[in-house]
Amino acid sequence: MSLAVPPETGSQPTPAASTASNDSPPRPPFAQDWGRIARMGAVGAVGQIFISLSNMPVKLDGRAIIEGILSLGYLSLVVLPFAVGSRVGYQVRREGVPFHRPGTYEVVGGAACGAVVGGGLSLLAILIANFDLREPLVNWSPILADLLAFNRGTVFAVVIWLAVGAVIGALGGLLRVIPPLAKRILWTVVLTLFGAAVLESLTTDLAEGMGLEGPVEWFYAPRGGLTVTGVIALAIGSTVLAVVGRGRVKGAKARIDSLEGPARTRAHLGLILATGAVLVILPMFAGKLTNELLANVGLFVLLALGLNVVVGLAGILDLGYVAFFAVGSYSAAVLTAAASPRINPELPWFVALIGVVILTGLVGLFIGAPVIRMRGDYLAIVTLGFGEIIRLLFLSDWLSGWFGGSQGITNIPGAEIFGLAEVSGTDPRSVFYLVLAFCAIAIYVSWRLERSRIGRAWMAVREDETVAEAMGINTVNVKLLAFVVGAVLGSFSGAIFAAKVGSVFPSSFLILVSIVILVVVIFGGMGSIVGVIAGSAVLIGVLGGPKQPGLLAEFSEFKLLIYGALLVWMMLARPEGLIPSVRRTRELHQEEMAQDAWLRGQTGDDEKADDDKGATAGRTVAGES
C-alpha cells in the first residue's frame, strides 16, 4: 500500500498574507524621529506665519462656519497643524520592509509636530507685540495680534497656540489609528459641514425659490454660519449616510464600468439625461445671484473644454488661449453692435456667430502655423507672446477705428434667439440656458473627437510626437486642427460673453484668464470632459474667476494664492487631476503599474515554484512508501 502525501496547501502565503505577515507591533510612543518632526514642524510654522502675514485670517474671520465657534479665518490657521500631524506618521509599504501598526506613536508624533507648527503663531504674536515692522510687512498689525490672542494678550496667544497646535496635530495623528469606517464617518461629517457652510448663499437662494425658508433658517444663523442645532443634525445625517452608503457608490460605479456595448451606452445616457434635467430645472428656482454664478461657471466650462482639446488631448501647452476668447468677443461685438467704431452691419447674433467661428478659426491657423513645429517650453512661451499680441492689438490706437482702443465697444445688443427671446446680462437665467446649450454642443464634439481617428492621433502626439510621426501621423496638420477646434470652442464663450456683458474692453482679456483656465483643466483632469466640468464648478463656482465672484467672495484677494497652492499640490500628489481619464492615469502611472505587475509576477513565480517543490516531495514520499 503506498501512502501518497499531497503537497501542503497554504504553506506559502498569498501576497496579502505576505504583506500582513510583515506587519510589526506598534512603535514605542516616544521613539520618535525628532529630527524629522523638527523639520516638518518648522516648514509648517513658516507656512502658518506666511498665511497670517498674508492677512488671510483677518479677512476671512468675518465668514462664520459655525456661529460663535469657528470662522473661516481660524479654520485657515488649524489646517496646517492637522495636515502635518497626519503626515508625520505616514509609512510606505514596501516589499520586505516591516510595516508598523499605527498606535500611540502616531498620536504623540502628531502632537509634537503640531506644537512646533503652533509655535510659529506663538512666535509671531511675540514679535508683533515687541516690534513694529509695518513698513515692510503691511499686515504686521495690532488687529492680527488681537486675532491671534483672542483679544486676551500675548501670553495667552503663546500658550493657546502651542496647545491648539498640539491638540490639532494629535487629531491628525489619530486619523491614522482609527478604523477605516470611523475615518470614513469623520471625513463625511467634516466635508458635509464645510460644504453646507460654503454653499450657504446658494442654499438660501434655492430655498427662497422653493418656499422653504423655515428649514433653512433652522440650519443657518441670521448673520451667517451654521447653527449648533444645524451642525448636530447635519452630523447625524452624514454619519448615517456614511454607514448606509458604505461601498454603494463604488459598487454602482463598478457595475456601470462592467457593462459593455448597448447596456453601458444606455447607463451613461441615463446619467447624462438626469444631470441635464437637474441643470434645466435648477435655475427655475434660483435667484439672480445663483443664476449669475451658474452662467459664469458655464462660460469657463466652455473655455476649459476648448483648452482641454489643445492641452489635454493634443498635449500642446497653450498659454495664450485667452486670445481666442478675445477674438470671439470682439468679432461678435463688431458684427452685432450699432456703436462699433468703423463697421456696424448689426447682424442678428446667430448670423454673426457664423462669422465669429470663421474669423476665430483663421486666427487659430494664423497663430498655430508659425509655432506648430516648436515643442515643449518654446511652444508655451511663443503662445504666451501671441496671446499678449492679440490683446495689445485690440488696445492699440492703430486699430482703434475698428475696435475702439482702450474705450472698447459698448452698447452690444443681447443674443436674439430666432426672434423668440433675447438673451442679455439683465436676465442671467436665459444666459445660463444659452451657455448650457453651447456646453452640450462642446461636450458632444469633444467626446466624438476624442474617440475618433483624429482624437487617437492627438493622443499619440501628446504621448510621443516623434513616434507618432514615425507611425505616419501628419503631426503638423493634427496639431493645427487642435488649435482650430480649441479656438472655435473658445469663440463660443467669447460671443456669449459679449452679449451677456454688453461691452468688451481689452482689460477683460488679460493673460491671467489663460492661466486660470489652464489651472481649471489641470485641477479637473487633463483629457477628461467630466474632470474639466468638475474643476470649473469647484474653482470658479467656489473661489470665482479672475474678475467674477464665487460663493466665497471673501477669497477675492487670495484667489491667485490658492490657485497656485492647488496647482503645486496637484502636480505633487495627484498629477492626473481630480477626475482623470483612464488613459491619462495609465500614462502618468505606467512605471508604478509596471513595477506592481513585476512584483505580482515574481510572487506568482515563487508560488508556482513552491507548489512544484511540494508536488515533487509528495511524489518522492509516495515512491519511497
XYZ file of C-alpha atoms in Angstrom:
625
model
C 0.000 0.000 0.000
C 1.509 3.218 -0.991
C 0.924 6.340 1.010
C 0.857 9.494 -1.131
C 1.409 12.718 0.734
C -0.186 15.621 -1.141
C 1.636 18.893 -1.276
C 0.774 21.206 1.591
C -1.718 23.851 0.720
C -1.495 27.183 2.436
C 2.160 26.758 3.409
C 3.105 29.572 1.046
C 1.322 32.801 1.935
C -0.558 34.780 -0.663
C 0.608 38.325 -1.415
C -1.977 39.739 1.002
C -0.955 37.321 3.707
C 2.676 38.091 2.991
C 2.006 41.771 3.476
C 0.115 41.109 6.698
C 2.956 38.917 7.997
C 5.303 41.892 7.584
C 3.199 43.951 10.000
C 5.160 44.673 13.162
C 3.915 45.782 16.586
C 3.309 49.499 17.122
C 6.406 51.572 17.752
C 7.083 52.923 21.254
C 5.344 56.297 21.715
C 8.498 58.306 22.400
C 10.872 56.540 19.998
C 10.284 59.373 17.538
C 12.423 60.664 14.723
C 12.739 64.048 16.399
C 14.802 65.489 13.575
C 12.009 64.760 11.075
C 9.440 66.201 13.469
C 11.514 69.375 13.829
C 11.929 69.752 10.065
C 8.259 69.186 9.232
C 7.149 71.368 12.136
C 9.455 74.194 11.041
C 8.068 74.059 7.494
C 4.533 74.156 8.899
C 5.428 77.048 11.227
C 6.796 79.077 8.314
C 3.590 78.309 6.419
C 1.489 79.481 9.385
C 3.406 82.763 9.579
C 3.043 83.257 5.819
C -0.721 82.658 5.986
C -1.045 85.103 8.888
C 1.009 87.842 7.223
C -0.994 87.457 4.005
C -3.882 88.811 6.138
C -5.996 85.784 5.248
C -7.134 85.036 8.842
C -8.237 88.646 9.416
C -10.091 88.931 6.092
C -11.790 85.529 6.436
C -12.721 85.960 10.092
C -15.982 87.583 9.049
C -17.196 84.382 7.353
C -18.624 82.068 10.001
C -18.524 78.293 9.633
C -20.258 77.537 12.953
C -21.923 80.507 14.624
C -19.888 81.792 17.565
C -17.498 78.814 17.486
C -15.466 78.667 14.270
C -14.833 81.126 11.452
C -13.115 80.640 8.133
C -10.226 82.763 9.401
C -9.444 80.494 12.347
C -10.018 77.444 10.155
C -7.197 78.649 7.891
C -4.896 78.568 10.952
C -5.649 74.982 12.025
C -5.386 73.248 8.642
C -1.578 73.089 8.625
C -1.158 71.562 12.141
C -3.691 68.885 11.219
C -2.069 68.132 7.848
C 1.462 67.999 9.275
C 0.346 65.955 12.289
C -1.272 63.423 9.978
C 1.715 63.295 7.635
C 4.397 62.771 10.258
C 3.251 59.192 10.945
C 2.965 58.198 7.298
C 4.567 54.879 6.325
C 5.192 53.486 2.866
C 4.513 49.779 2.358
C 7.491 48.174 0.669
C 8.182 44.569 -0.116
C 10.291 43.033 2.653
C 10.223 46.149 4.858
C 8.332 45.870 8.177
C 5.170 47.929 8.416
C 4.428 49.027 11.982
C 0.821 49.012 13.060
C -0.385 52.546 13.893
C -0.732 53.344 17.575
C 0.175 55.964 20.160
C 3.421 56.631 18.282
C 1.486 58.434 15.531
C -0.589 60.424 18.029
C 2.459 61.550 20.054
C 4.397 62.411 16.891
C 1.442 64.363 15.523
C 1.056 66.277 18.791
C 4.762 67.153 18.877
C 4.794 68.254 15.233
C 1.565 70.242 15.671
C 3.013 72.010 18.707
C 6.017 73.103 16.636
C 3.658 74.416 13.927
C 1.582 76.237 16.545
C 4.805 77.658 17.925
C 5.143 79.643 14.718
C 1.990 81.601 15.604
C 3.225 81.969 19.211
C 6.478 83.436 17.916
C 4.582 85.757 15.566
C 2.426 87.016 18.448
C 5.560 87.815 20.475
C 7.208 89.609 17.555
C 4.118 91.720 16.788
C 3.895 92.736 20.456
C 7.544 93.853 20.641
C 8.466 95.079 17.156
C 6.910 97.356 14.549
C 7.595 96.065 11.049
C 4.539 97.509 9.333
C 6.638 99.294 6.725
C 7.961 96.120 5.032
C 5.093 93.920 6.279
C 1.832 95.874 5.966
C -0.221 93.222 7.780
C 2.032 93.343 10.873
C -0.743 94.995 12.859
C -2.500 95.002 16.255
C -5.593 93.580 14.513
C -3.666 90.413 13.671
C -2.213 90.343 17.212
C -5.706 90.575 18.738
C -6.953 87.784 16.468
C -4.056 85.500 17.412
C -4.556 86.270 21.114
C -8.375 86.057 21.052
C -8.245 89.616 22.486
C -6.606 88.311 25.704
C -2.944 89.319 25.492
C 0.341 87.998 24.167
C 0.960 85.425 26.927
C -2.397 83.829 26.241
C -1.580 83.741 22.498
C 1.726 81.950 23.144
C 0.156 79.317 25.383
C -3.056 78.773 23.425
C -1.382 78.223 20.039
C 1.110 75.765 21.453
C -1.816 73.874 22.999
C -4.061 74.187 19.937
C -1.253 73.055 17.642
C -0.554 70.025 19.832
C -4.237 69.032 20.028
C -4.900 69.502 16.297
C -1.680 67.669 15.417
C -2.657 64.805 17.729
C -6.024 64.603 15.962
C -4.166 64.391 12.660
C -2.064 61.542 14.024
C -5.170 59.867 15.440
C -6.561 59.791 11.920
C -4.041 57.048 11.124
C -5.074 54.973 14.142
C -8.855 54.878 13.953
C -10.597 52.126 11.919
C -11.486 52.778 8.265
C -15.223 53.087 8.994
C -14.640 55.695 11.692
C -12.306 57.562 9.362
C -14.937 57.467 6.635
C -17.580 58.823 9.017
C -15.254 61.586 10.239
C -14.380 62.788 6.738
C -18.023 62.632 5.641
C -19.111 64.762 8.599
C -16.310 67.310 8.119
C -16.893 67.677 4.372
C -20.669 67.906 4.867
C -20.351 70.700 7.429
C -17.792 72.608 5.382
C -19.816 72.186 2.194
C -23.011 73.349 3.898
C -21.212 76.443 5.200
C -19.645 77.238 1.827
C -22.923 76.725 -0.063
C -24.937 78.875 2.338
C -25.818 81.602 -0.173
C -26.720 79.038 -2.845
C -28.839 77.013 -0.402
C -30.727 80.013 0.940
C -31.343 81.313 -2.583
C -32.778 77.975 -3.722
C -34.825 77.648 -0.528
C -36.444 81.023 -1.141
C -37.361 79.960 -4.659
C -38.930 76.743 -3.339
C -40.636 78.385 -0.361
C -38.534 76.501 2.216
C -37.207 79.448 4.221
C -38.205 77.854 7.556
C -35.924 74.786 7.495
C -33.046 76.859 6.144
C -33.385 79.412 8.946
C -33.169 76.495 11.380
C -29.852 75.409 9.861
C -28.263 78.838 9.296
C -27.811 81.737 11.688
C -29.148 85.193 10.719
C -25.629 86.628 10.463
C -24.239 83.640 8.618
C -22.804 80.287 9.555
C -24.368 77.048 10.737
C -26.283 76.969 13.987
C -25.363 74.430 16.668
C -28.601 72.526 16.079
C -27.912 72.566 12.342
C -24.421 71.179 12.942
C -25.820 68.354 15.077
C -28.493 67.493 12.530
C -26.031 67.519 9.621
C -23.519 65.461 11.605
C -26.126 62.812 12.404
C -27.411 62.734 8.827
C -23.931 62.499 7.306
C -22.984 59.743 9.769
C -25.999 57.685 8.773
C -25.218 58.339 5.110
C -21.589 57.240 5.573
C -22.655 53.984 7.265
C -25.572 53.130 4.986
C -23.894 54.209 1.758
C -20.622 52.452 2.530
C -19.356 50.997 -0.716
C -22.587 51.684 -2.598
C -21.154 54.463 -4.762
C -18.102 52.391 -5.671
C -20.336 49.384 -6.251
C -22.616 51.330 -8.572
C -19.608 52.718 -10.459
C -18.131 49.225 -10.738
C -21.420 47.859 -12.072
C -21.607 50.602 -14.705
C -17.971 50.059 -15.673
C -18.588 46.317 -16.006
C -21.333 46.908 -18.568
C -20.461 46.582 -22.221
C -21.938 47.612 -25.530
C -25.505 48.969 -25.646
C -26.084 48.397 -21.906
C -23.206 50.697 -20.970
C -24.332 53.287 -23.508
C -27.853 53.265 -22.026
C -26.470 53.662 -18.492
C -24.312 56.626 -19.489
C -27.186 58.168 -21.438
C -29.407 57.861 -18.360
C -26.835 59.664 -16.206
C -26.448 62.405 -18.811
C -30.213 62.918 -19.087
C -30.594 63.032 -15.294
C -27.811 65.615 -14.991
C -29.280 67.660 -17.833
C -32.726 67.608 -16.211
C -31.267 68.909 -12.936
C -29.401 71.706 -14.739
C -32.557 72.710 -16.619
C -34.810 72.684 -13.546
C -32.372 74.196 -11.022
C -32.284 77.781 -12.442
C -36.093 77.970 -12.334
C -35.960 78.038 -8.522
C -32.802 80.122 -8.190
C -32.481 83.861 -7.885
C -30.373 86.245 -9.943
C -27.214 85.775 -7.892
C -27.238 81.997 -8.268
C -28.067 82.152 -11.970
C -25.279 84.683 -12.475
C -22.894 82.292 -10.736
C -24.078 79.377 -12.885
C -23.654 81.446 -16.049
C -20.079 82.380 -15.103
C -19.239 78.754 -14.357
C -20.738 77.730 -17.701
C -18.621 80.264 -19.602
C -15.458 78.879 -18.009
C -16.606 75.309 -18.686
C -16.901 76.238 -22.358
C -13.427 77.801 -22.354
C -11.937 74.872 -20.441
C -13.444 72.364 -22.883
C -11.713 74.180 -25.738
C -8.370 74.301 -23.938
C -8.805 70.654 -22.979
C -8.692 69.749 -26.673
C -5.430 71.666 -27.118
C -3.671 70.738 -23.854
C -5.462 67.641 -22.634
C -5.803 65.718 -25.886
C -3.085 67.091 -28.182
C -0.585 67.920 -25.431
C 0.091 71.464 -26.717
C 0.779 73.804 -23.783
C -1.059 76.924 -24.955
C -0.577 79.838 -22.527
C -2.237 82.362 -24.839
C -5.661 80.753 -25.099
C -7.324 83.991 -23.981
C -6.598 85.306 -27.497
C -9.395 83.152 -28.946
C -11.738 84.312 -26.179
C -10.909 87.921 -27.076
C -11.294 87.391 -30.827
C -14.684 85.764 -30.298
C -15.887 88.633 -28.097
C -14.648 91.426 -30.356
C -15.897 89.719 -33.530
C -19.383 89.331 -32.054
C -19.314 92.939 -30.839
C -18.263 94.373 -34.214
C -20.818 92.319 -36.153
C -23.792 92.981 -33.846
C -23.293 96.389 -32.187
C -24.598 99.564 -33.814
C -21.971 101.592 -31.965
C -18.916 99.674 -33.244
C -16.404 102.274 -34.458
C -15.996 101.708 -38.215
C -18.171 98.794 -39.281
C -21.645 98.147 -37.957
C -23.631 95.630 -40.002
C -25.868 94.948 -36.959
C -26.299 91.298 -37.815
C -28.501 89.015 -35.739
C -26.467 87.198 -33.110
C -26.775 83.724 -34.627
C -25.828 85.039 -38.069
C -22.877 86.883 -36.561
C -21.854 83.664 -34.820
C -21.020 82.130 -38.213
C -18.640 84.988 -38.895
C -17.201 84.674 -35.390
C -16.419 80.985 -35.936
C -14.776 81.651 -39.323
C -12.675 84.565 -38.051
C -11.561 82.734 -34.917
C -10.680 79.633 -36.918
C -8.496 81.772 -39.194
C -6.819 83.344 -36.171
C -6.198 79.834 -34.828
C -4.490 78.933 -38.098
C -2.555 82.208 -38.080
C -1.252 81.620 -34.544
C -0.718 77.904 -34.948
C 1.080 77.881 -38.304
C 4.337 79.607 -37.254
C 4.649 77.891 -33.865
C 3.338 74.420 -34.578
C 6.771 72.925 -35.248
C 8.013 74.018 -31.834
C 7.805 71.779 -28.795
C 7.757 71.998 -25.044
C 8.737 75.242 -23.337
C 9.412 77.059 -26.618
C 5.849 76.436 -27.784
C 4.412 77.614 -24.449
C 6.438 80.839 -24.490
C 5.516 81.679 -28.094
C 1.792 81.085 -27.497
C 2.065 83.294 -24.407
C 3.524 86.027 -26.613
C 0.782 85.690 -29.226
C -1.874 85.964 -26.525
C -0.425 89.300 -25.420
C -0.002 90.476 -29.023
C -3.714 89.960 -29.720
C -4.705 91.925 -26.606
C -2.320 94.774 -27.430
C -3.676 94.942 -30.991
C -7.184 95.458 -29.646
C -5.799 98.086 -27.266
C -3.690 99.953 -29.861
C -4.551 103.294 -31.413
C -3.657 101.804 -34.811
C -6.816 99.640 -34.763
C -8.935 101.930 -32.575
C -11.056 102.784 -35.594
C -12.116 99.142 -35.721
C -12.108 98.024 -32.094
C -12.298 101.236 -30.063
C -8.869 101.025 -28.456
C -8.916 101.462 -24.694
C -12.551 102.650 -24.901
C -13.651 99.236 -26.168
C -17.042 98.617 -27.755
C -20.219 99.363 -25.809
C -23.962 99.024 -26.276
C -23.699 95.489 -27.612
C -27.183 94.013 -28.022
C -28.183 90.728 -26.465
C -28.299 87.430 -28.298
C -31.599 87.149 -30.146
C -32.782 83.536 -30.274
C -34.568 83.162 -33.616
C -36.820 86.115 -32.814
C -38.348 84.295 -29.828
C -36.299 85.730 -26.973
C -33.338 87.963 -26.293
C -30.541 86.833 -24.008
C -28.726 89.594 -22.141
C -26.997 90.206 -18.834
C -30.163 91.565 -17.257
C -31.606 88.035 -17.330
C -28.851 85.683 -16.079
C -31.204 82.690 -16.235
C -31.547 82.972 -20.015
C -27.762 83.466 -20.283
C -27.224 80.235 -18.375
C -29.584 78.314 -20.645
C -27.737 79.644 -23.707
C -24.383 78.696 -22.161
C -25.782 75.277 -21.253
C -26.815 74.642 -24.853
C -23.370 75.516 -26.191
C -21.690 73.489 -23.432
C -23.768 70.487 -24.552
C -22.570 71.028 -28.137
C -18.941 71.378 -26.995
C -19.169 68.250 -24.821
C -20.620 66.211 -27.683
C -18.000 67.477 -30.152
C -15.161 66.802 -27.690
C -16.485 63.333 -26.918
C -16.835 62.385 -30.576
C -13.413 63.791 -31.485
C -11.725 62.016 -28.574
C -12.983 58.644 -29.804
C -12.331 59.314 -33.468
C -9.220 58.720 -35.545
C -8.287 62.386 -35.065
C -8.560 62.042 -31.287
C -6.310 58.998 -31.279
C -3.808 60.925 -33.403
C -3.908 63.816 -30.902
C -3.220 61.466 -28.009
C -0.401 59.798 -29.922
C 1.196 63.215 -30.471
C 0.725 64.022 -26.790
C 2.462 60.826 -25.673
C 5.413 60.986 -28.086
C 5.429 63.246 -31.120
C 8.487 61.603 -32.679
C 6.984 58.125 -32.511
C 3.653 59.437 -33.805
C 5.388 60.984 -36.797
C 7.269 57.746 -37.431
C 3.924 55.892 -37.442
C 2.695 58.041 -40.327
C 0.739 60.746 -38.495
C 0.983 64.185 -40.056
C 1.776 65.937 -36.776
C 1.663 69.450 -38.263
C -1.874 69.084 -39.609
C -3.055 67.274 -36.475
C -1.762 69.994 -34.144
C -3.144 72.741 -36.382
C -6.544 71.067 -36.254
C -6.350 71.009 -32.445
C -5.612 74.748 -32.451
C -8.583 75.446 -34.716
C -11.036 73.294 -32.738
C -9.915 74.871 -29.460
C -10.197 78.340 -30.997
C -13.756 77.710 -32.221
C -14.916 76.427 -28.822
C -13.298 79.428 -27.139
C -15.015 81.788 -29.592
C -18.440 80.469 -28.495
C -17.699 81.603 -24.961
C -16.439 84.972 -26.213
C -19.556 85.612 -28.287
C -21.839 84.786 -25.352
C -19.698 86.921 -23.048
C -20.094 89.955 -25.324
C -23.883 89.541 -25.447
C -24.046 88.970 -21.686
C -21.936 91.921 -20.544
C -22.977 94.332 -23.298
C -19.467 95.743 -23.707
C -15.937 94.497 -24.332
C -12.661 96.084 -23.256
C -9.045 94.926 -23.658
C -8.716 94.737 -19.861
C -11.152 91.799 -19.854
C -8.666 89.587 -21.700
C -5.539 89.627 -19.570
C -3.113 86.728 -19.643
C -4.410 85.820 -16.190
C -7.541 84.388 -17.848
C -5.401 81.861 -19.739
C -3.634 80.862 -16.523
C -6.899 80.356 -14.646
C -8.372 78.231 -17.455
C -5.195 76.139 -17.528
C -5.417 75.632 -13.747
C -9.039 74.507 -14.168
C -8.040 71.927 -16.790
C -5.107 70.611 -14.734
C -7.091 70.524 -11.491
C -10.075 68.769 -13.058
C -8.046 66.310 -15.107
C -6.427 66.853 -18.499
C -8.180 64.924 -21.232
C -11.267 64.274 -19.090
C -14.510 66.035 -20.011
C -16.138 65.275 -16.659
C -12.967 66.381 -14.860
C -12.919 69.729 -16.686
C -16.543 70.365 -15.722
C -15.849 69.422 -12.086
C -12.754 71.636 -11.988
C -14.724 74.618 -13.300
C -17.527 74.044 -10.792
C -15.134 73.791 -7.831
C -12.664 76.553 -8.677
C -14.855 79.096 -10.470
C -18.028 78.315 -8.526
C -16.418 78.467 -5.077
C -13.433 80.802 -5.491
C -14.535 82.740 -8.574
C -12.809 83.702 -11.804
C -10.241 86.452 -12.363
C -12.931 89.123 -12.044
C -16.007 87.037 -11.308
C -17.116 86.440 -7.701
C -17.676 82.929 -6.354
C -19.555 81.521 -3.406
C -16.685 82.543 -1.121
C -16.425 86.217 -2.001
C -14.044 86.659 0.948
C -11.369 84.844 -1.063
C -11.264 87.554 -3.745
C -7.836 88.787 -2.568
C -6.383 85.305 -2.194
C -7.637 83.532 -5.315
C -4.280 83.524 -7.078
C -2.520 82.312 -3.932
C -4.973 79.420 -3.610
C -4.790 78.655 -7.343
C -1.015 78.414 -7.075
C -1.123 76.242 -3.953
C -3.674 73.906 -5.556
C -1.596 73.654 -8.716
C 1.560 72.751 -6.768
C -0.338 70.205 -4.671
C -1.948 68.604 -7.719
C 1.394 68.297 -9.508
C 2.955 66.586 -6.477
C 0.110 64.481 -5.111
C -2.302 63.835 -7.981
C -0.881 64.874 -11.354
C -3.700 63.158 -13.253
C -6.275 65.577 -11.802
C -9.447 65.404 -9.747
C -11.442 63.163 -12.120
C -8.875 61.881 -14.616
C -9.397 59.879 -17.755
C -8.304 56.240 -17.581
C -5.810 56.685 -20.413
C -4.176 59.712 -18.775
C -3.913 57.921 -15.431
C -2.170 54.978 -17.055
C 0.254 57.291 -18.849
C 1.283 59.075 -15.661
C 1.491 55.937 -13.520
C 2.783 53.421 -16.052
C 6.059 52.912 -14.150
C 4.189 52.141 -10.929
C 1.860 49.748 -12.772
C 4.810 48.014 -14.405
C 6.508 47.635 -11.034
C 3.330 46.239 -9.454
C 2.926 43.797 -12.334
C 6.566 42.720 -11.932
C 6.040 42.145 -8.203
C 2.884 40.150 -8.854
C 4.747 38.108 -11.460
C 7.582 37.439 -9.040
C 5.127 36.363 -6.337
C 3.306 34.109 -8.793
C 6.583 32.531 -9.910
C 7.587 31.894 -6.281
C 4.220 30.323 -5.503
C 4.447 28.126 -8.608
C 7.975 27.053 -7.692
C 6.878 26.176 -4.144
C 3.898 24.224 -5.481
C 6.226 22.290 -7.811
C 8.542 21.563 -4.908
C 5.622 20.323 -2.821
C 4.379 18.104 -5.638
C 7.886 16.664 -6.154
C 8.223 15.958 -2.436
C 4.848 14.220 -2.443
C 5.827 12.016 -5.353
C 9.139 11.168 -3.640
C 7.431 10.162 -0.401
C 4.927 8.078 -2.350
C 7.719 6.300 -4.212
C 9.617 5.528 -1.022
C 6.492 4.067 0.521
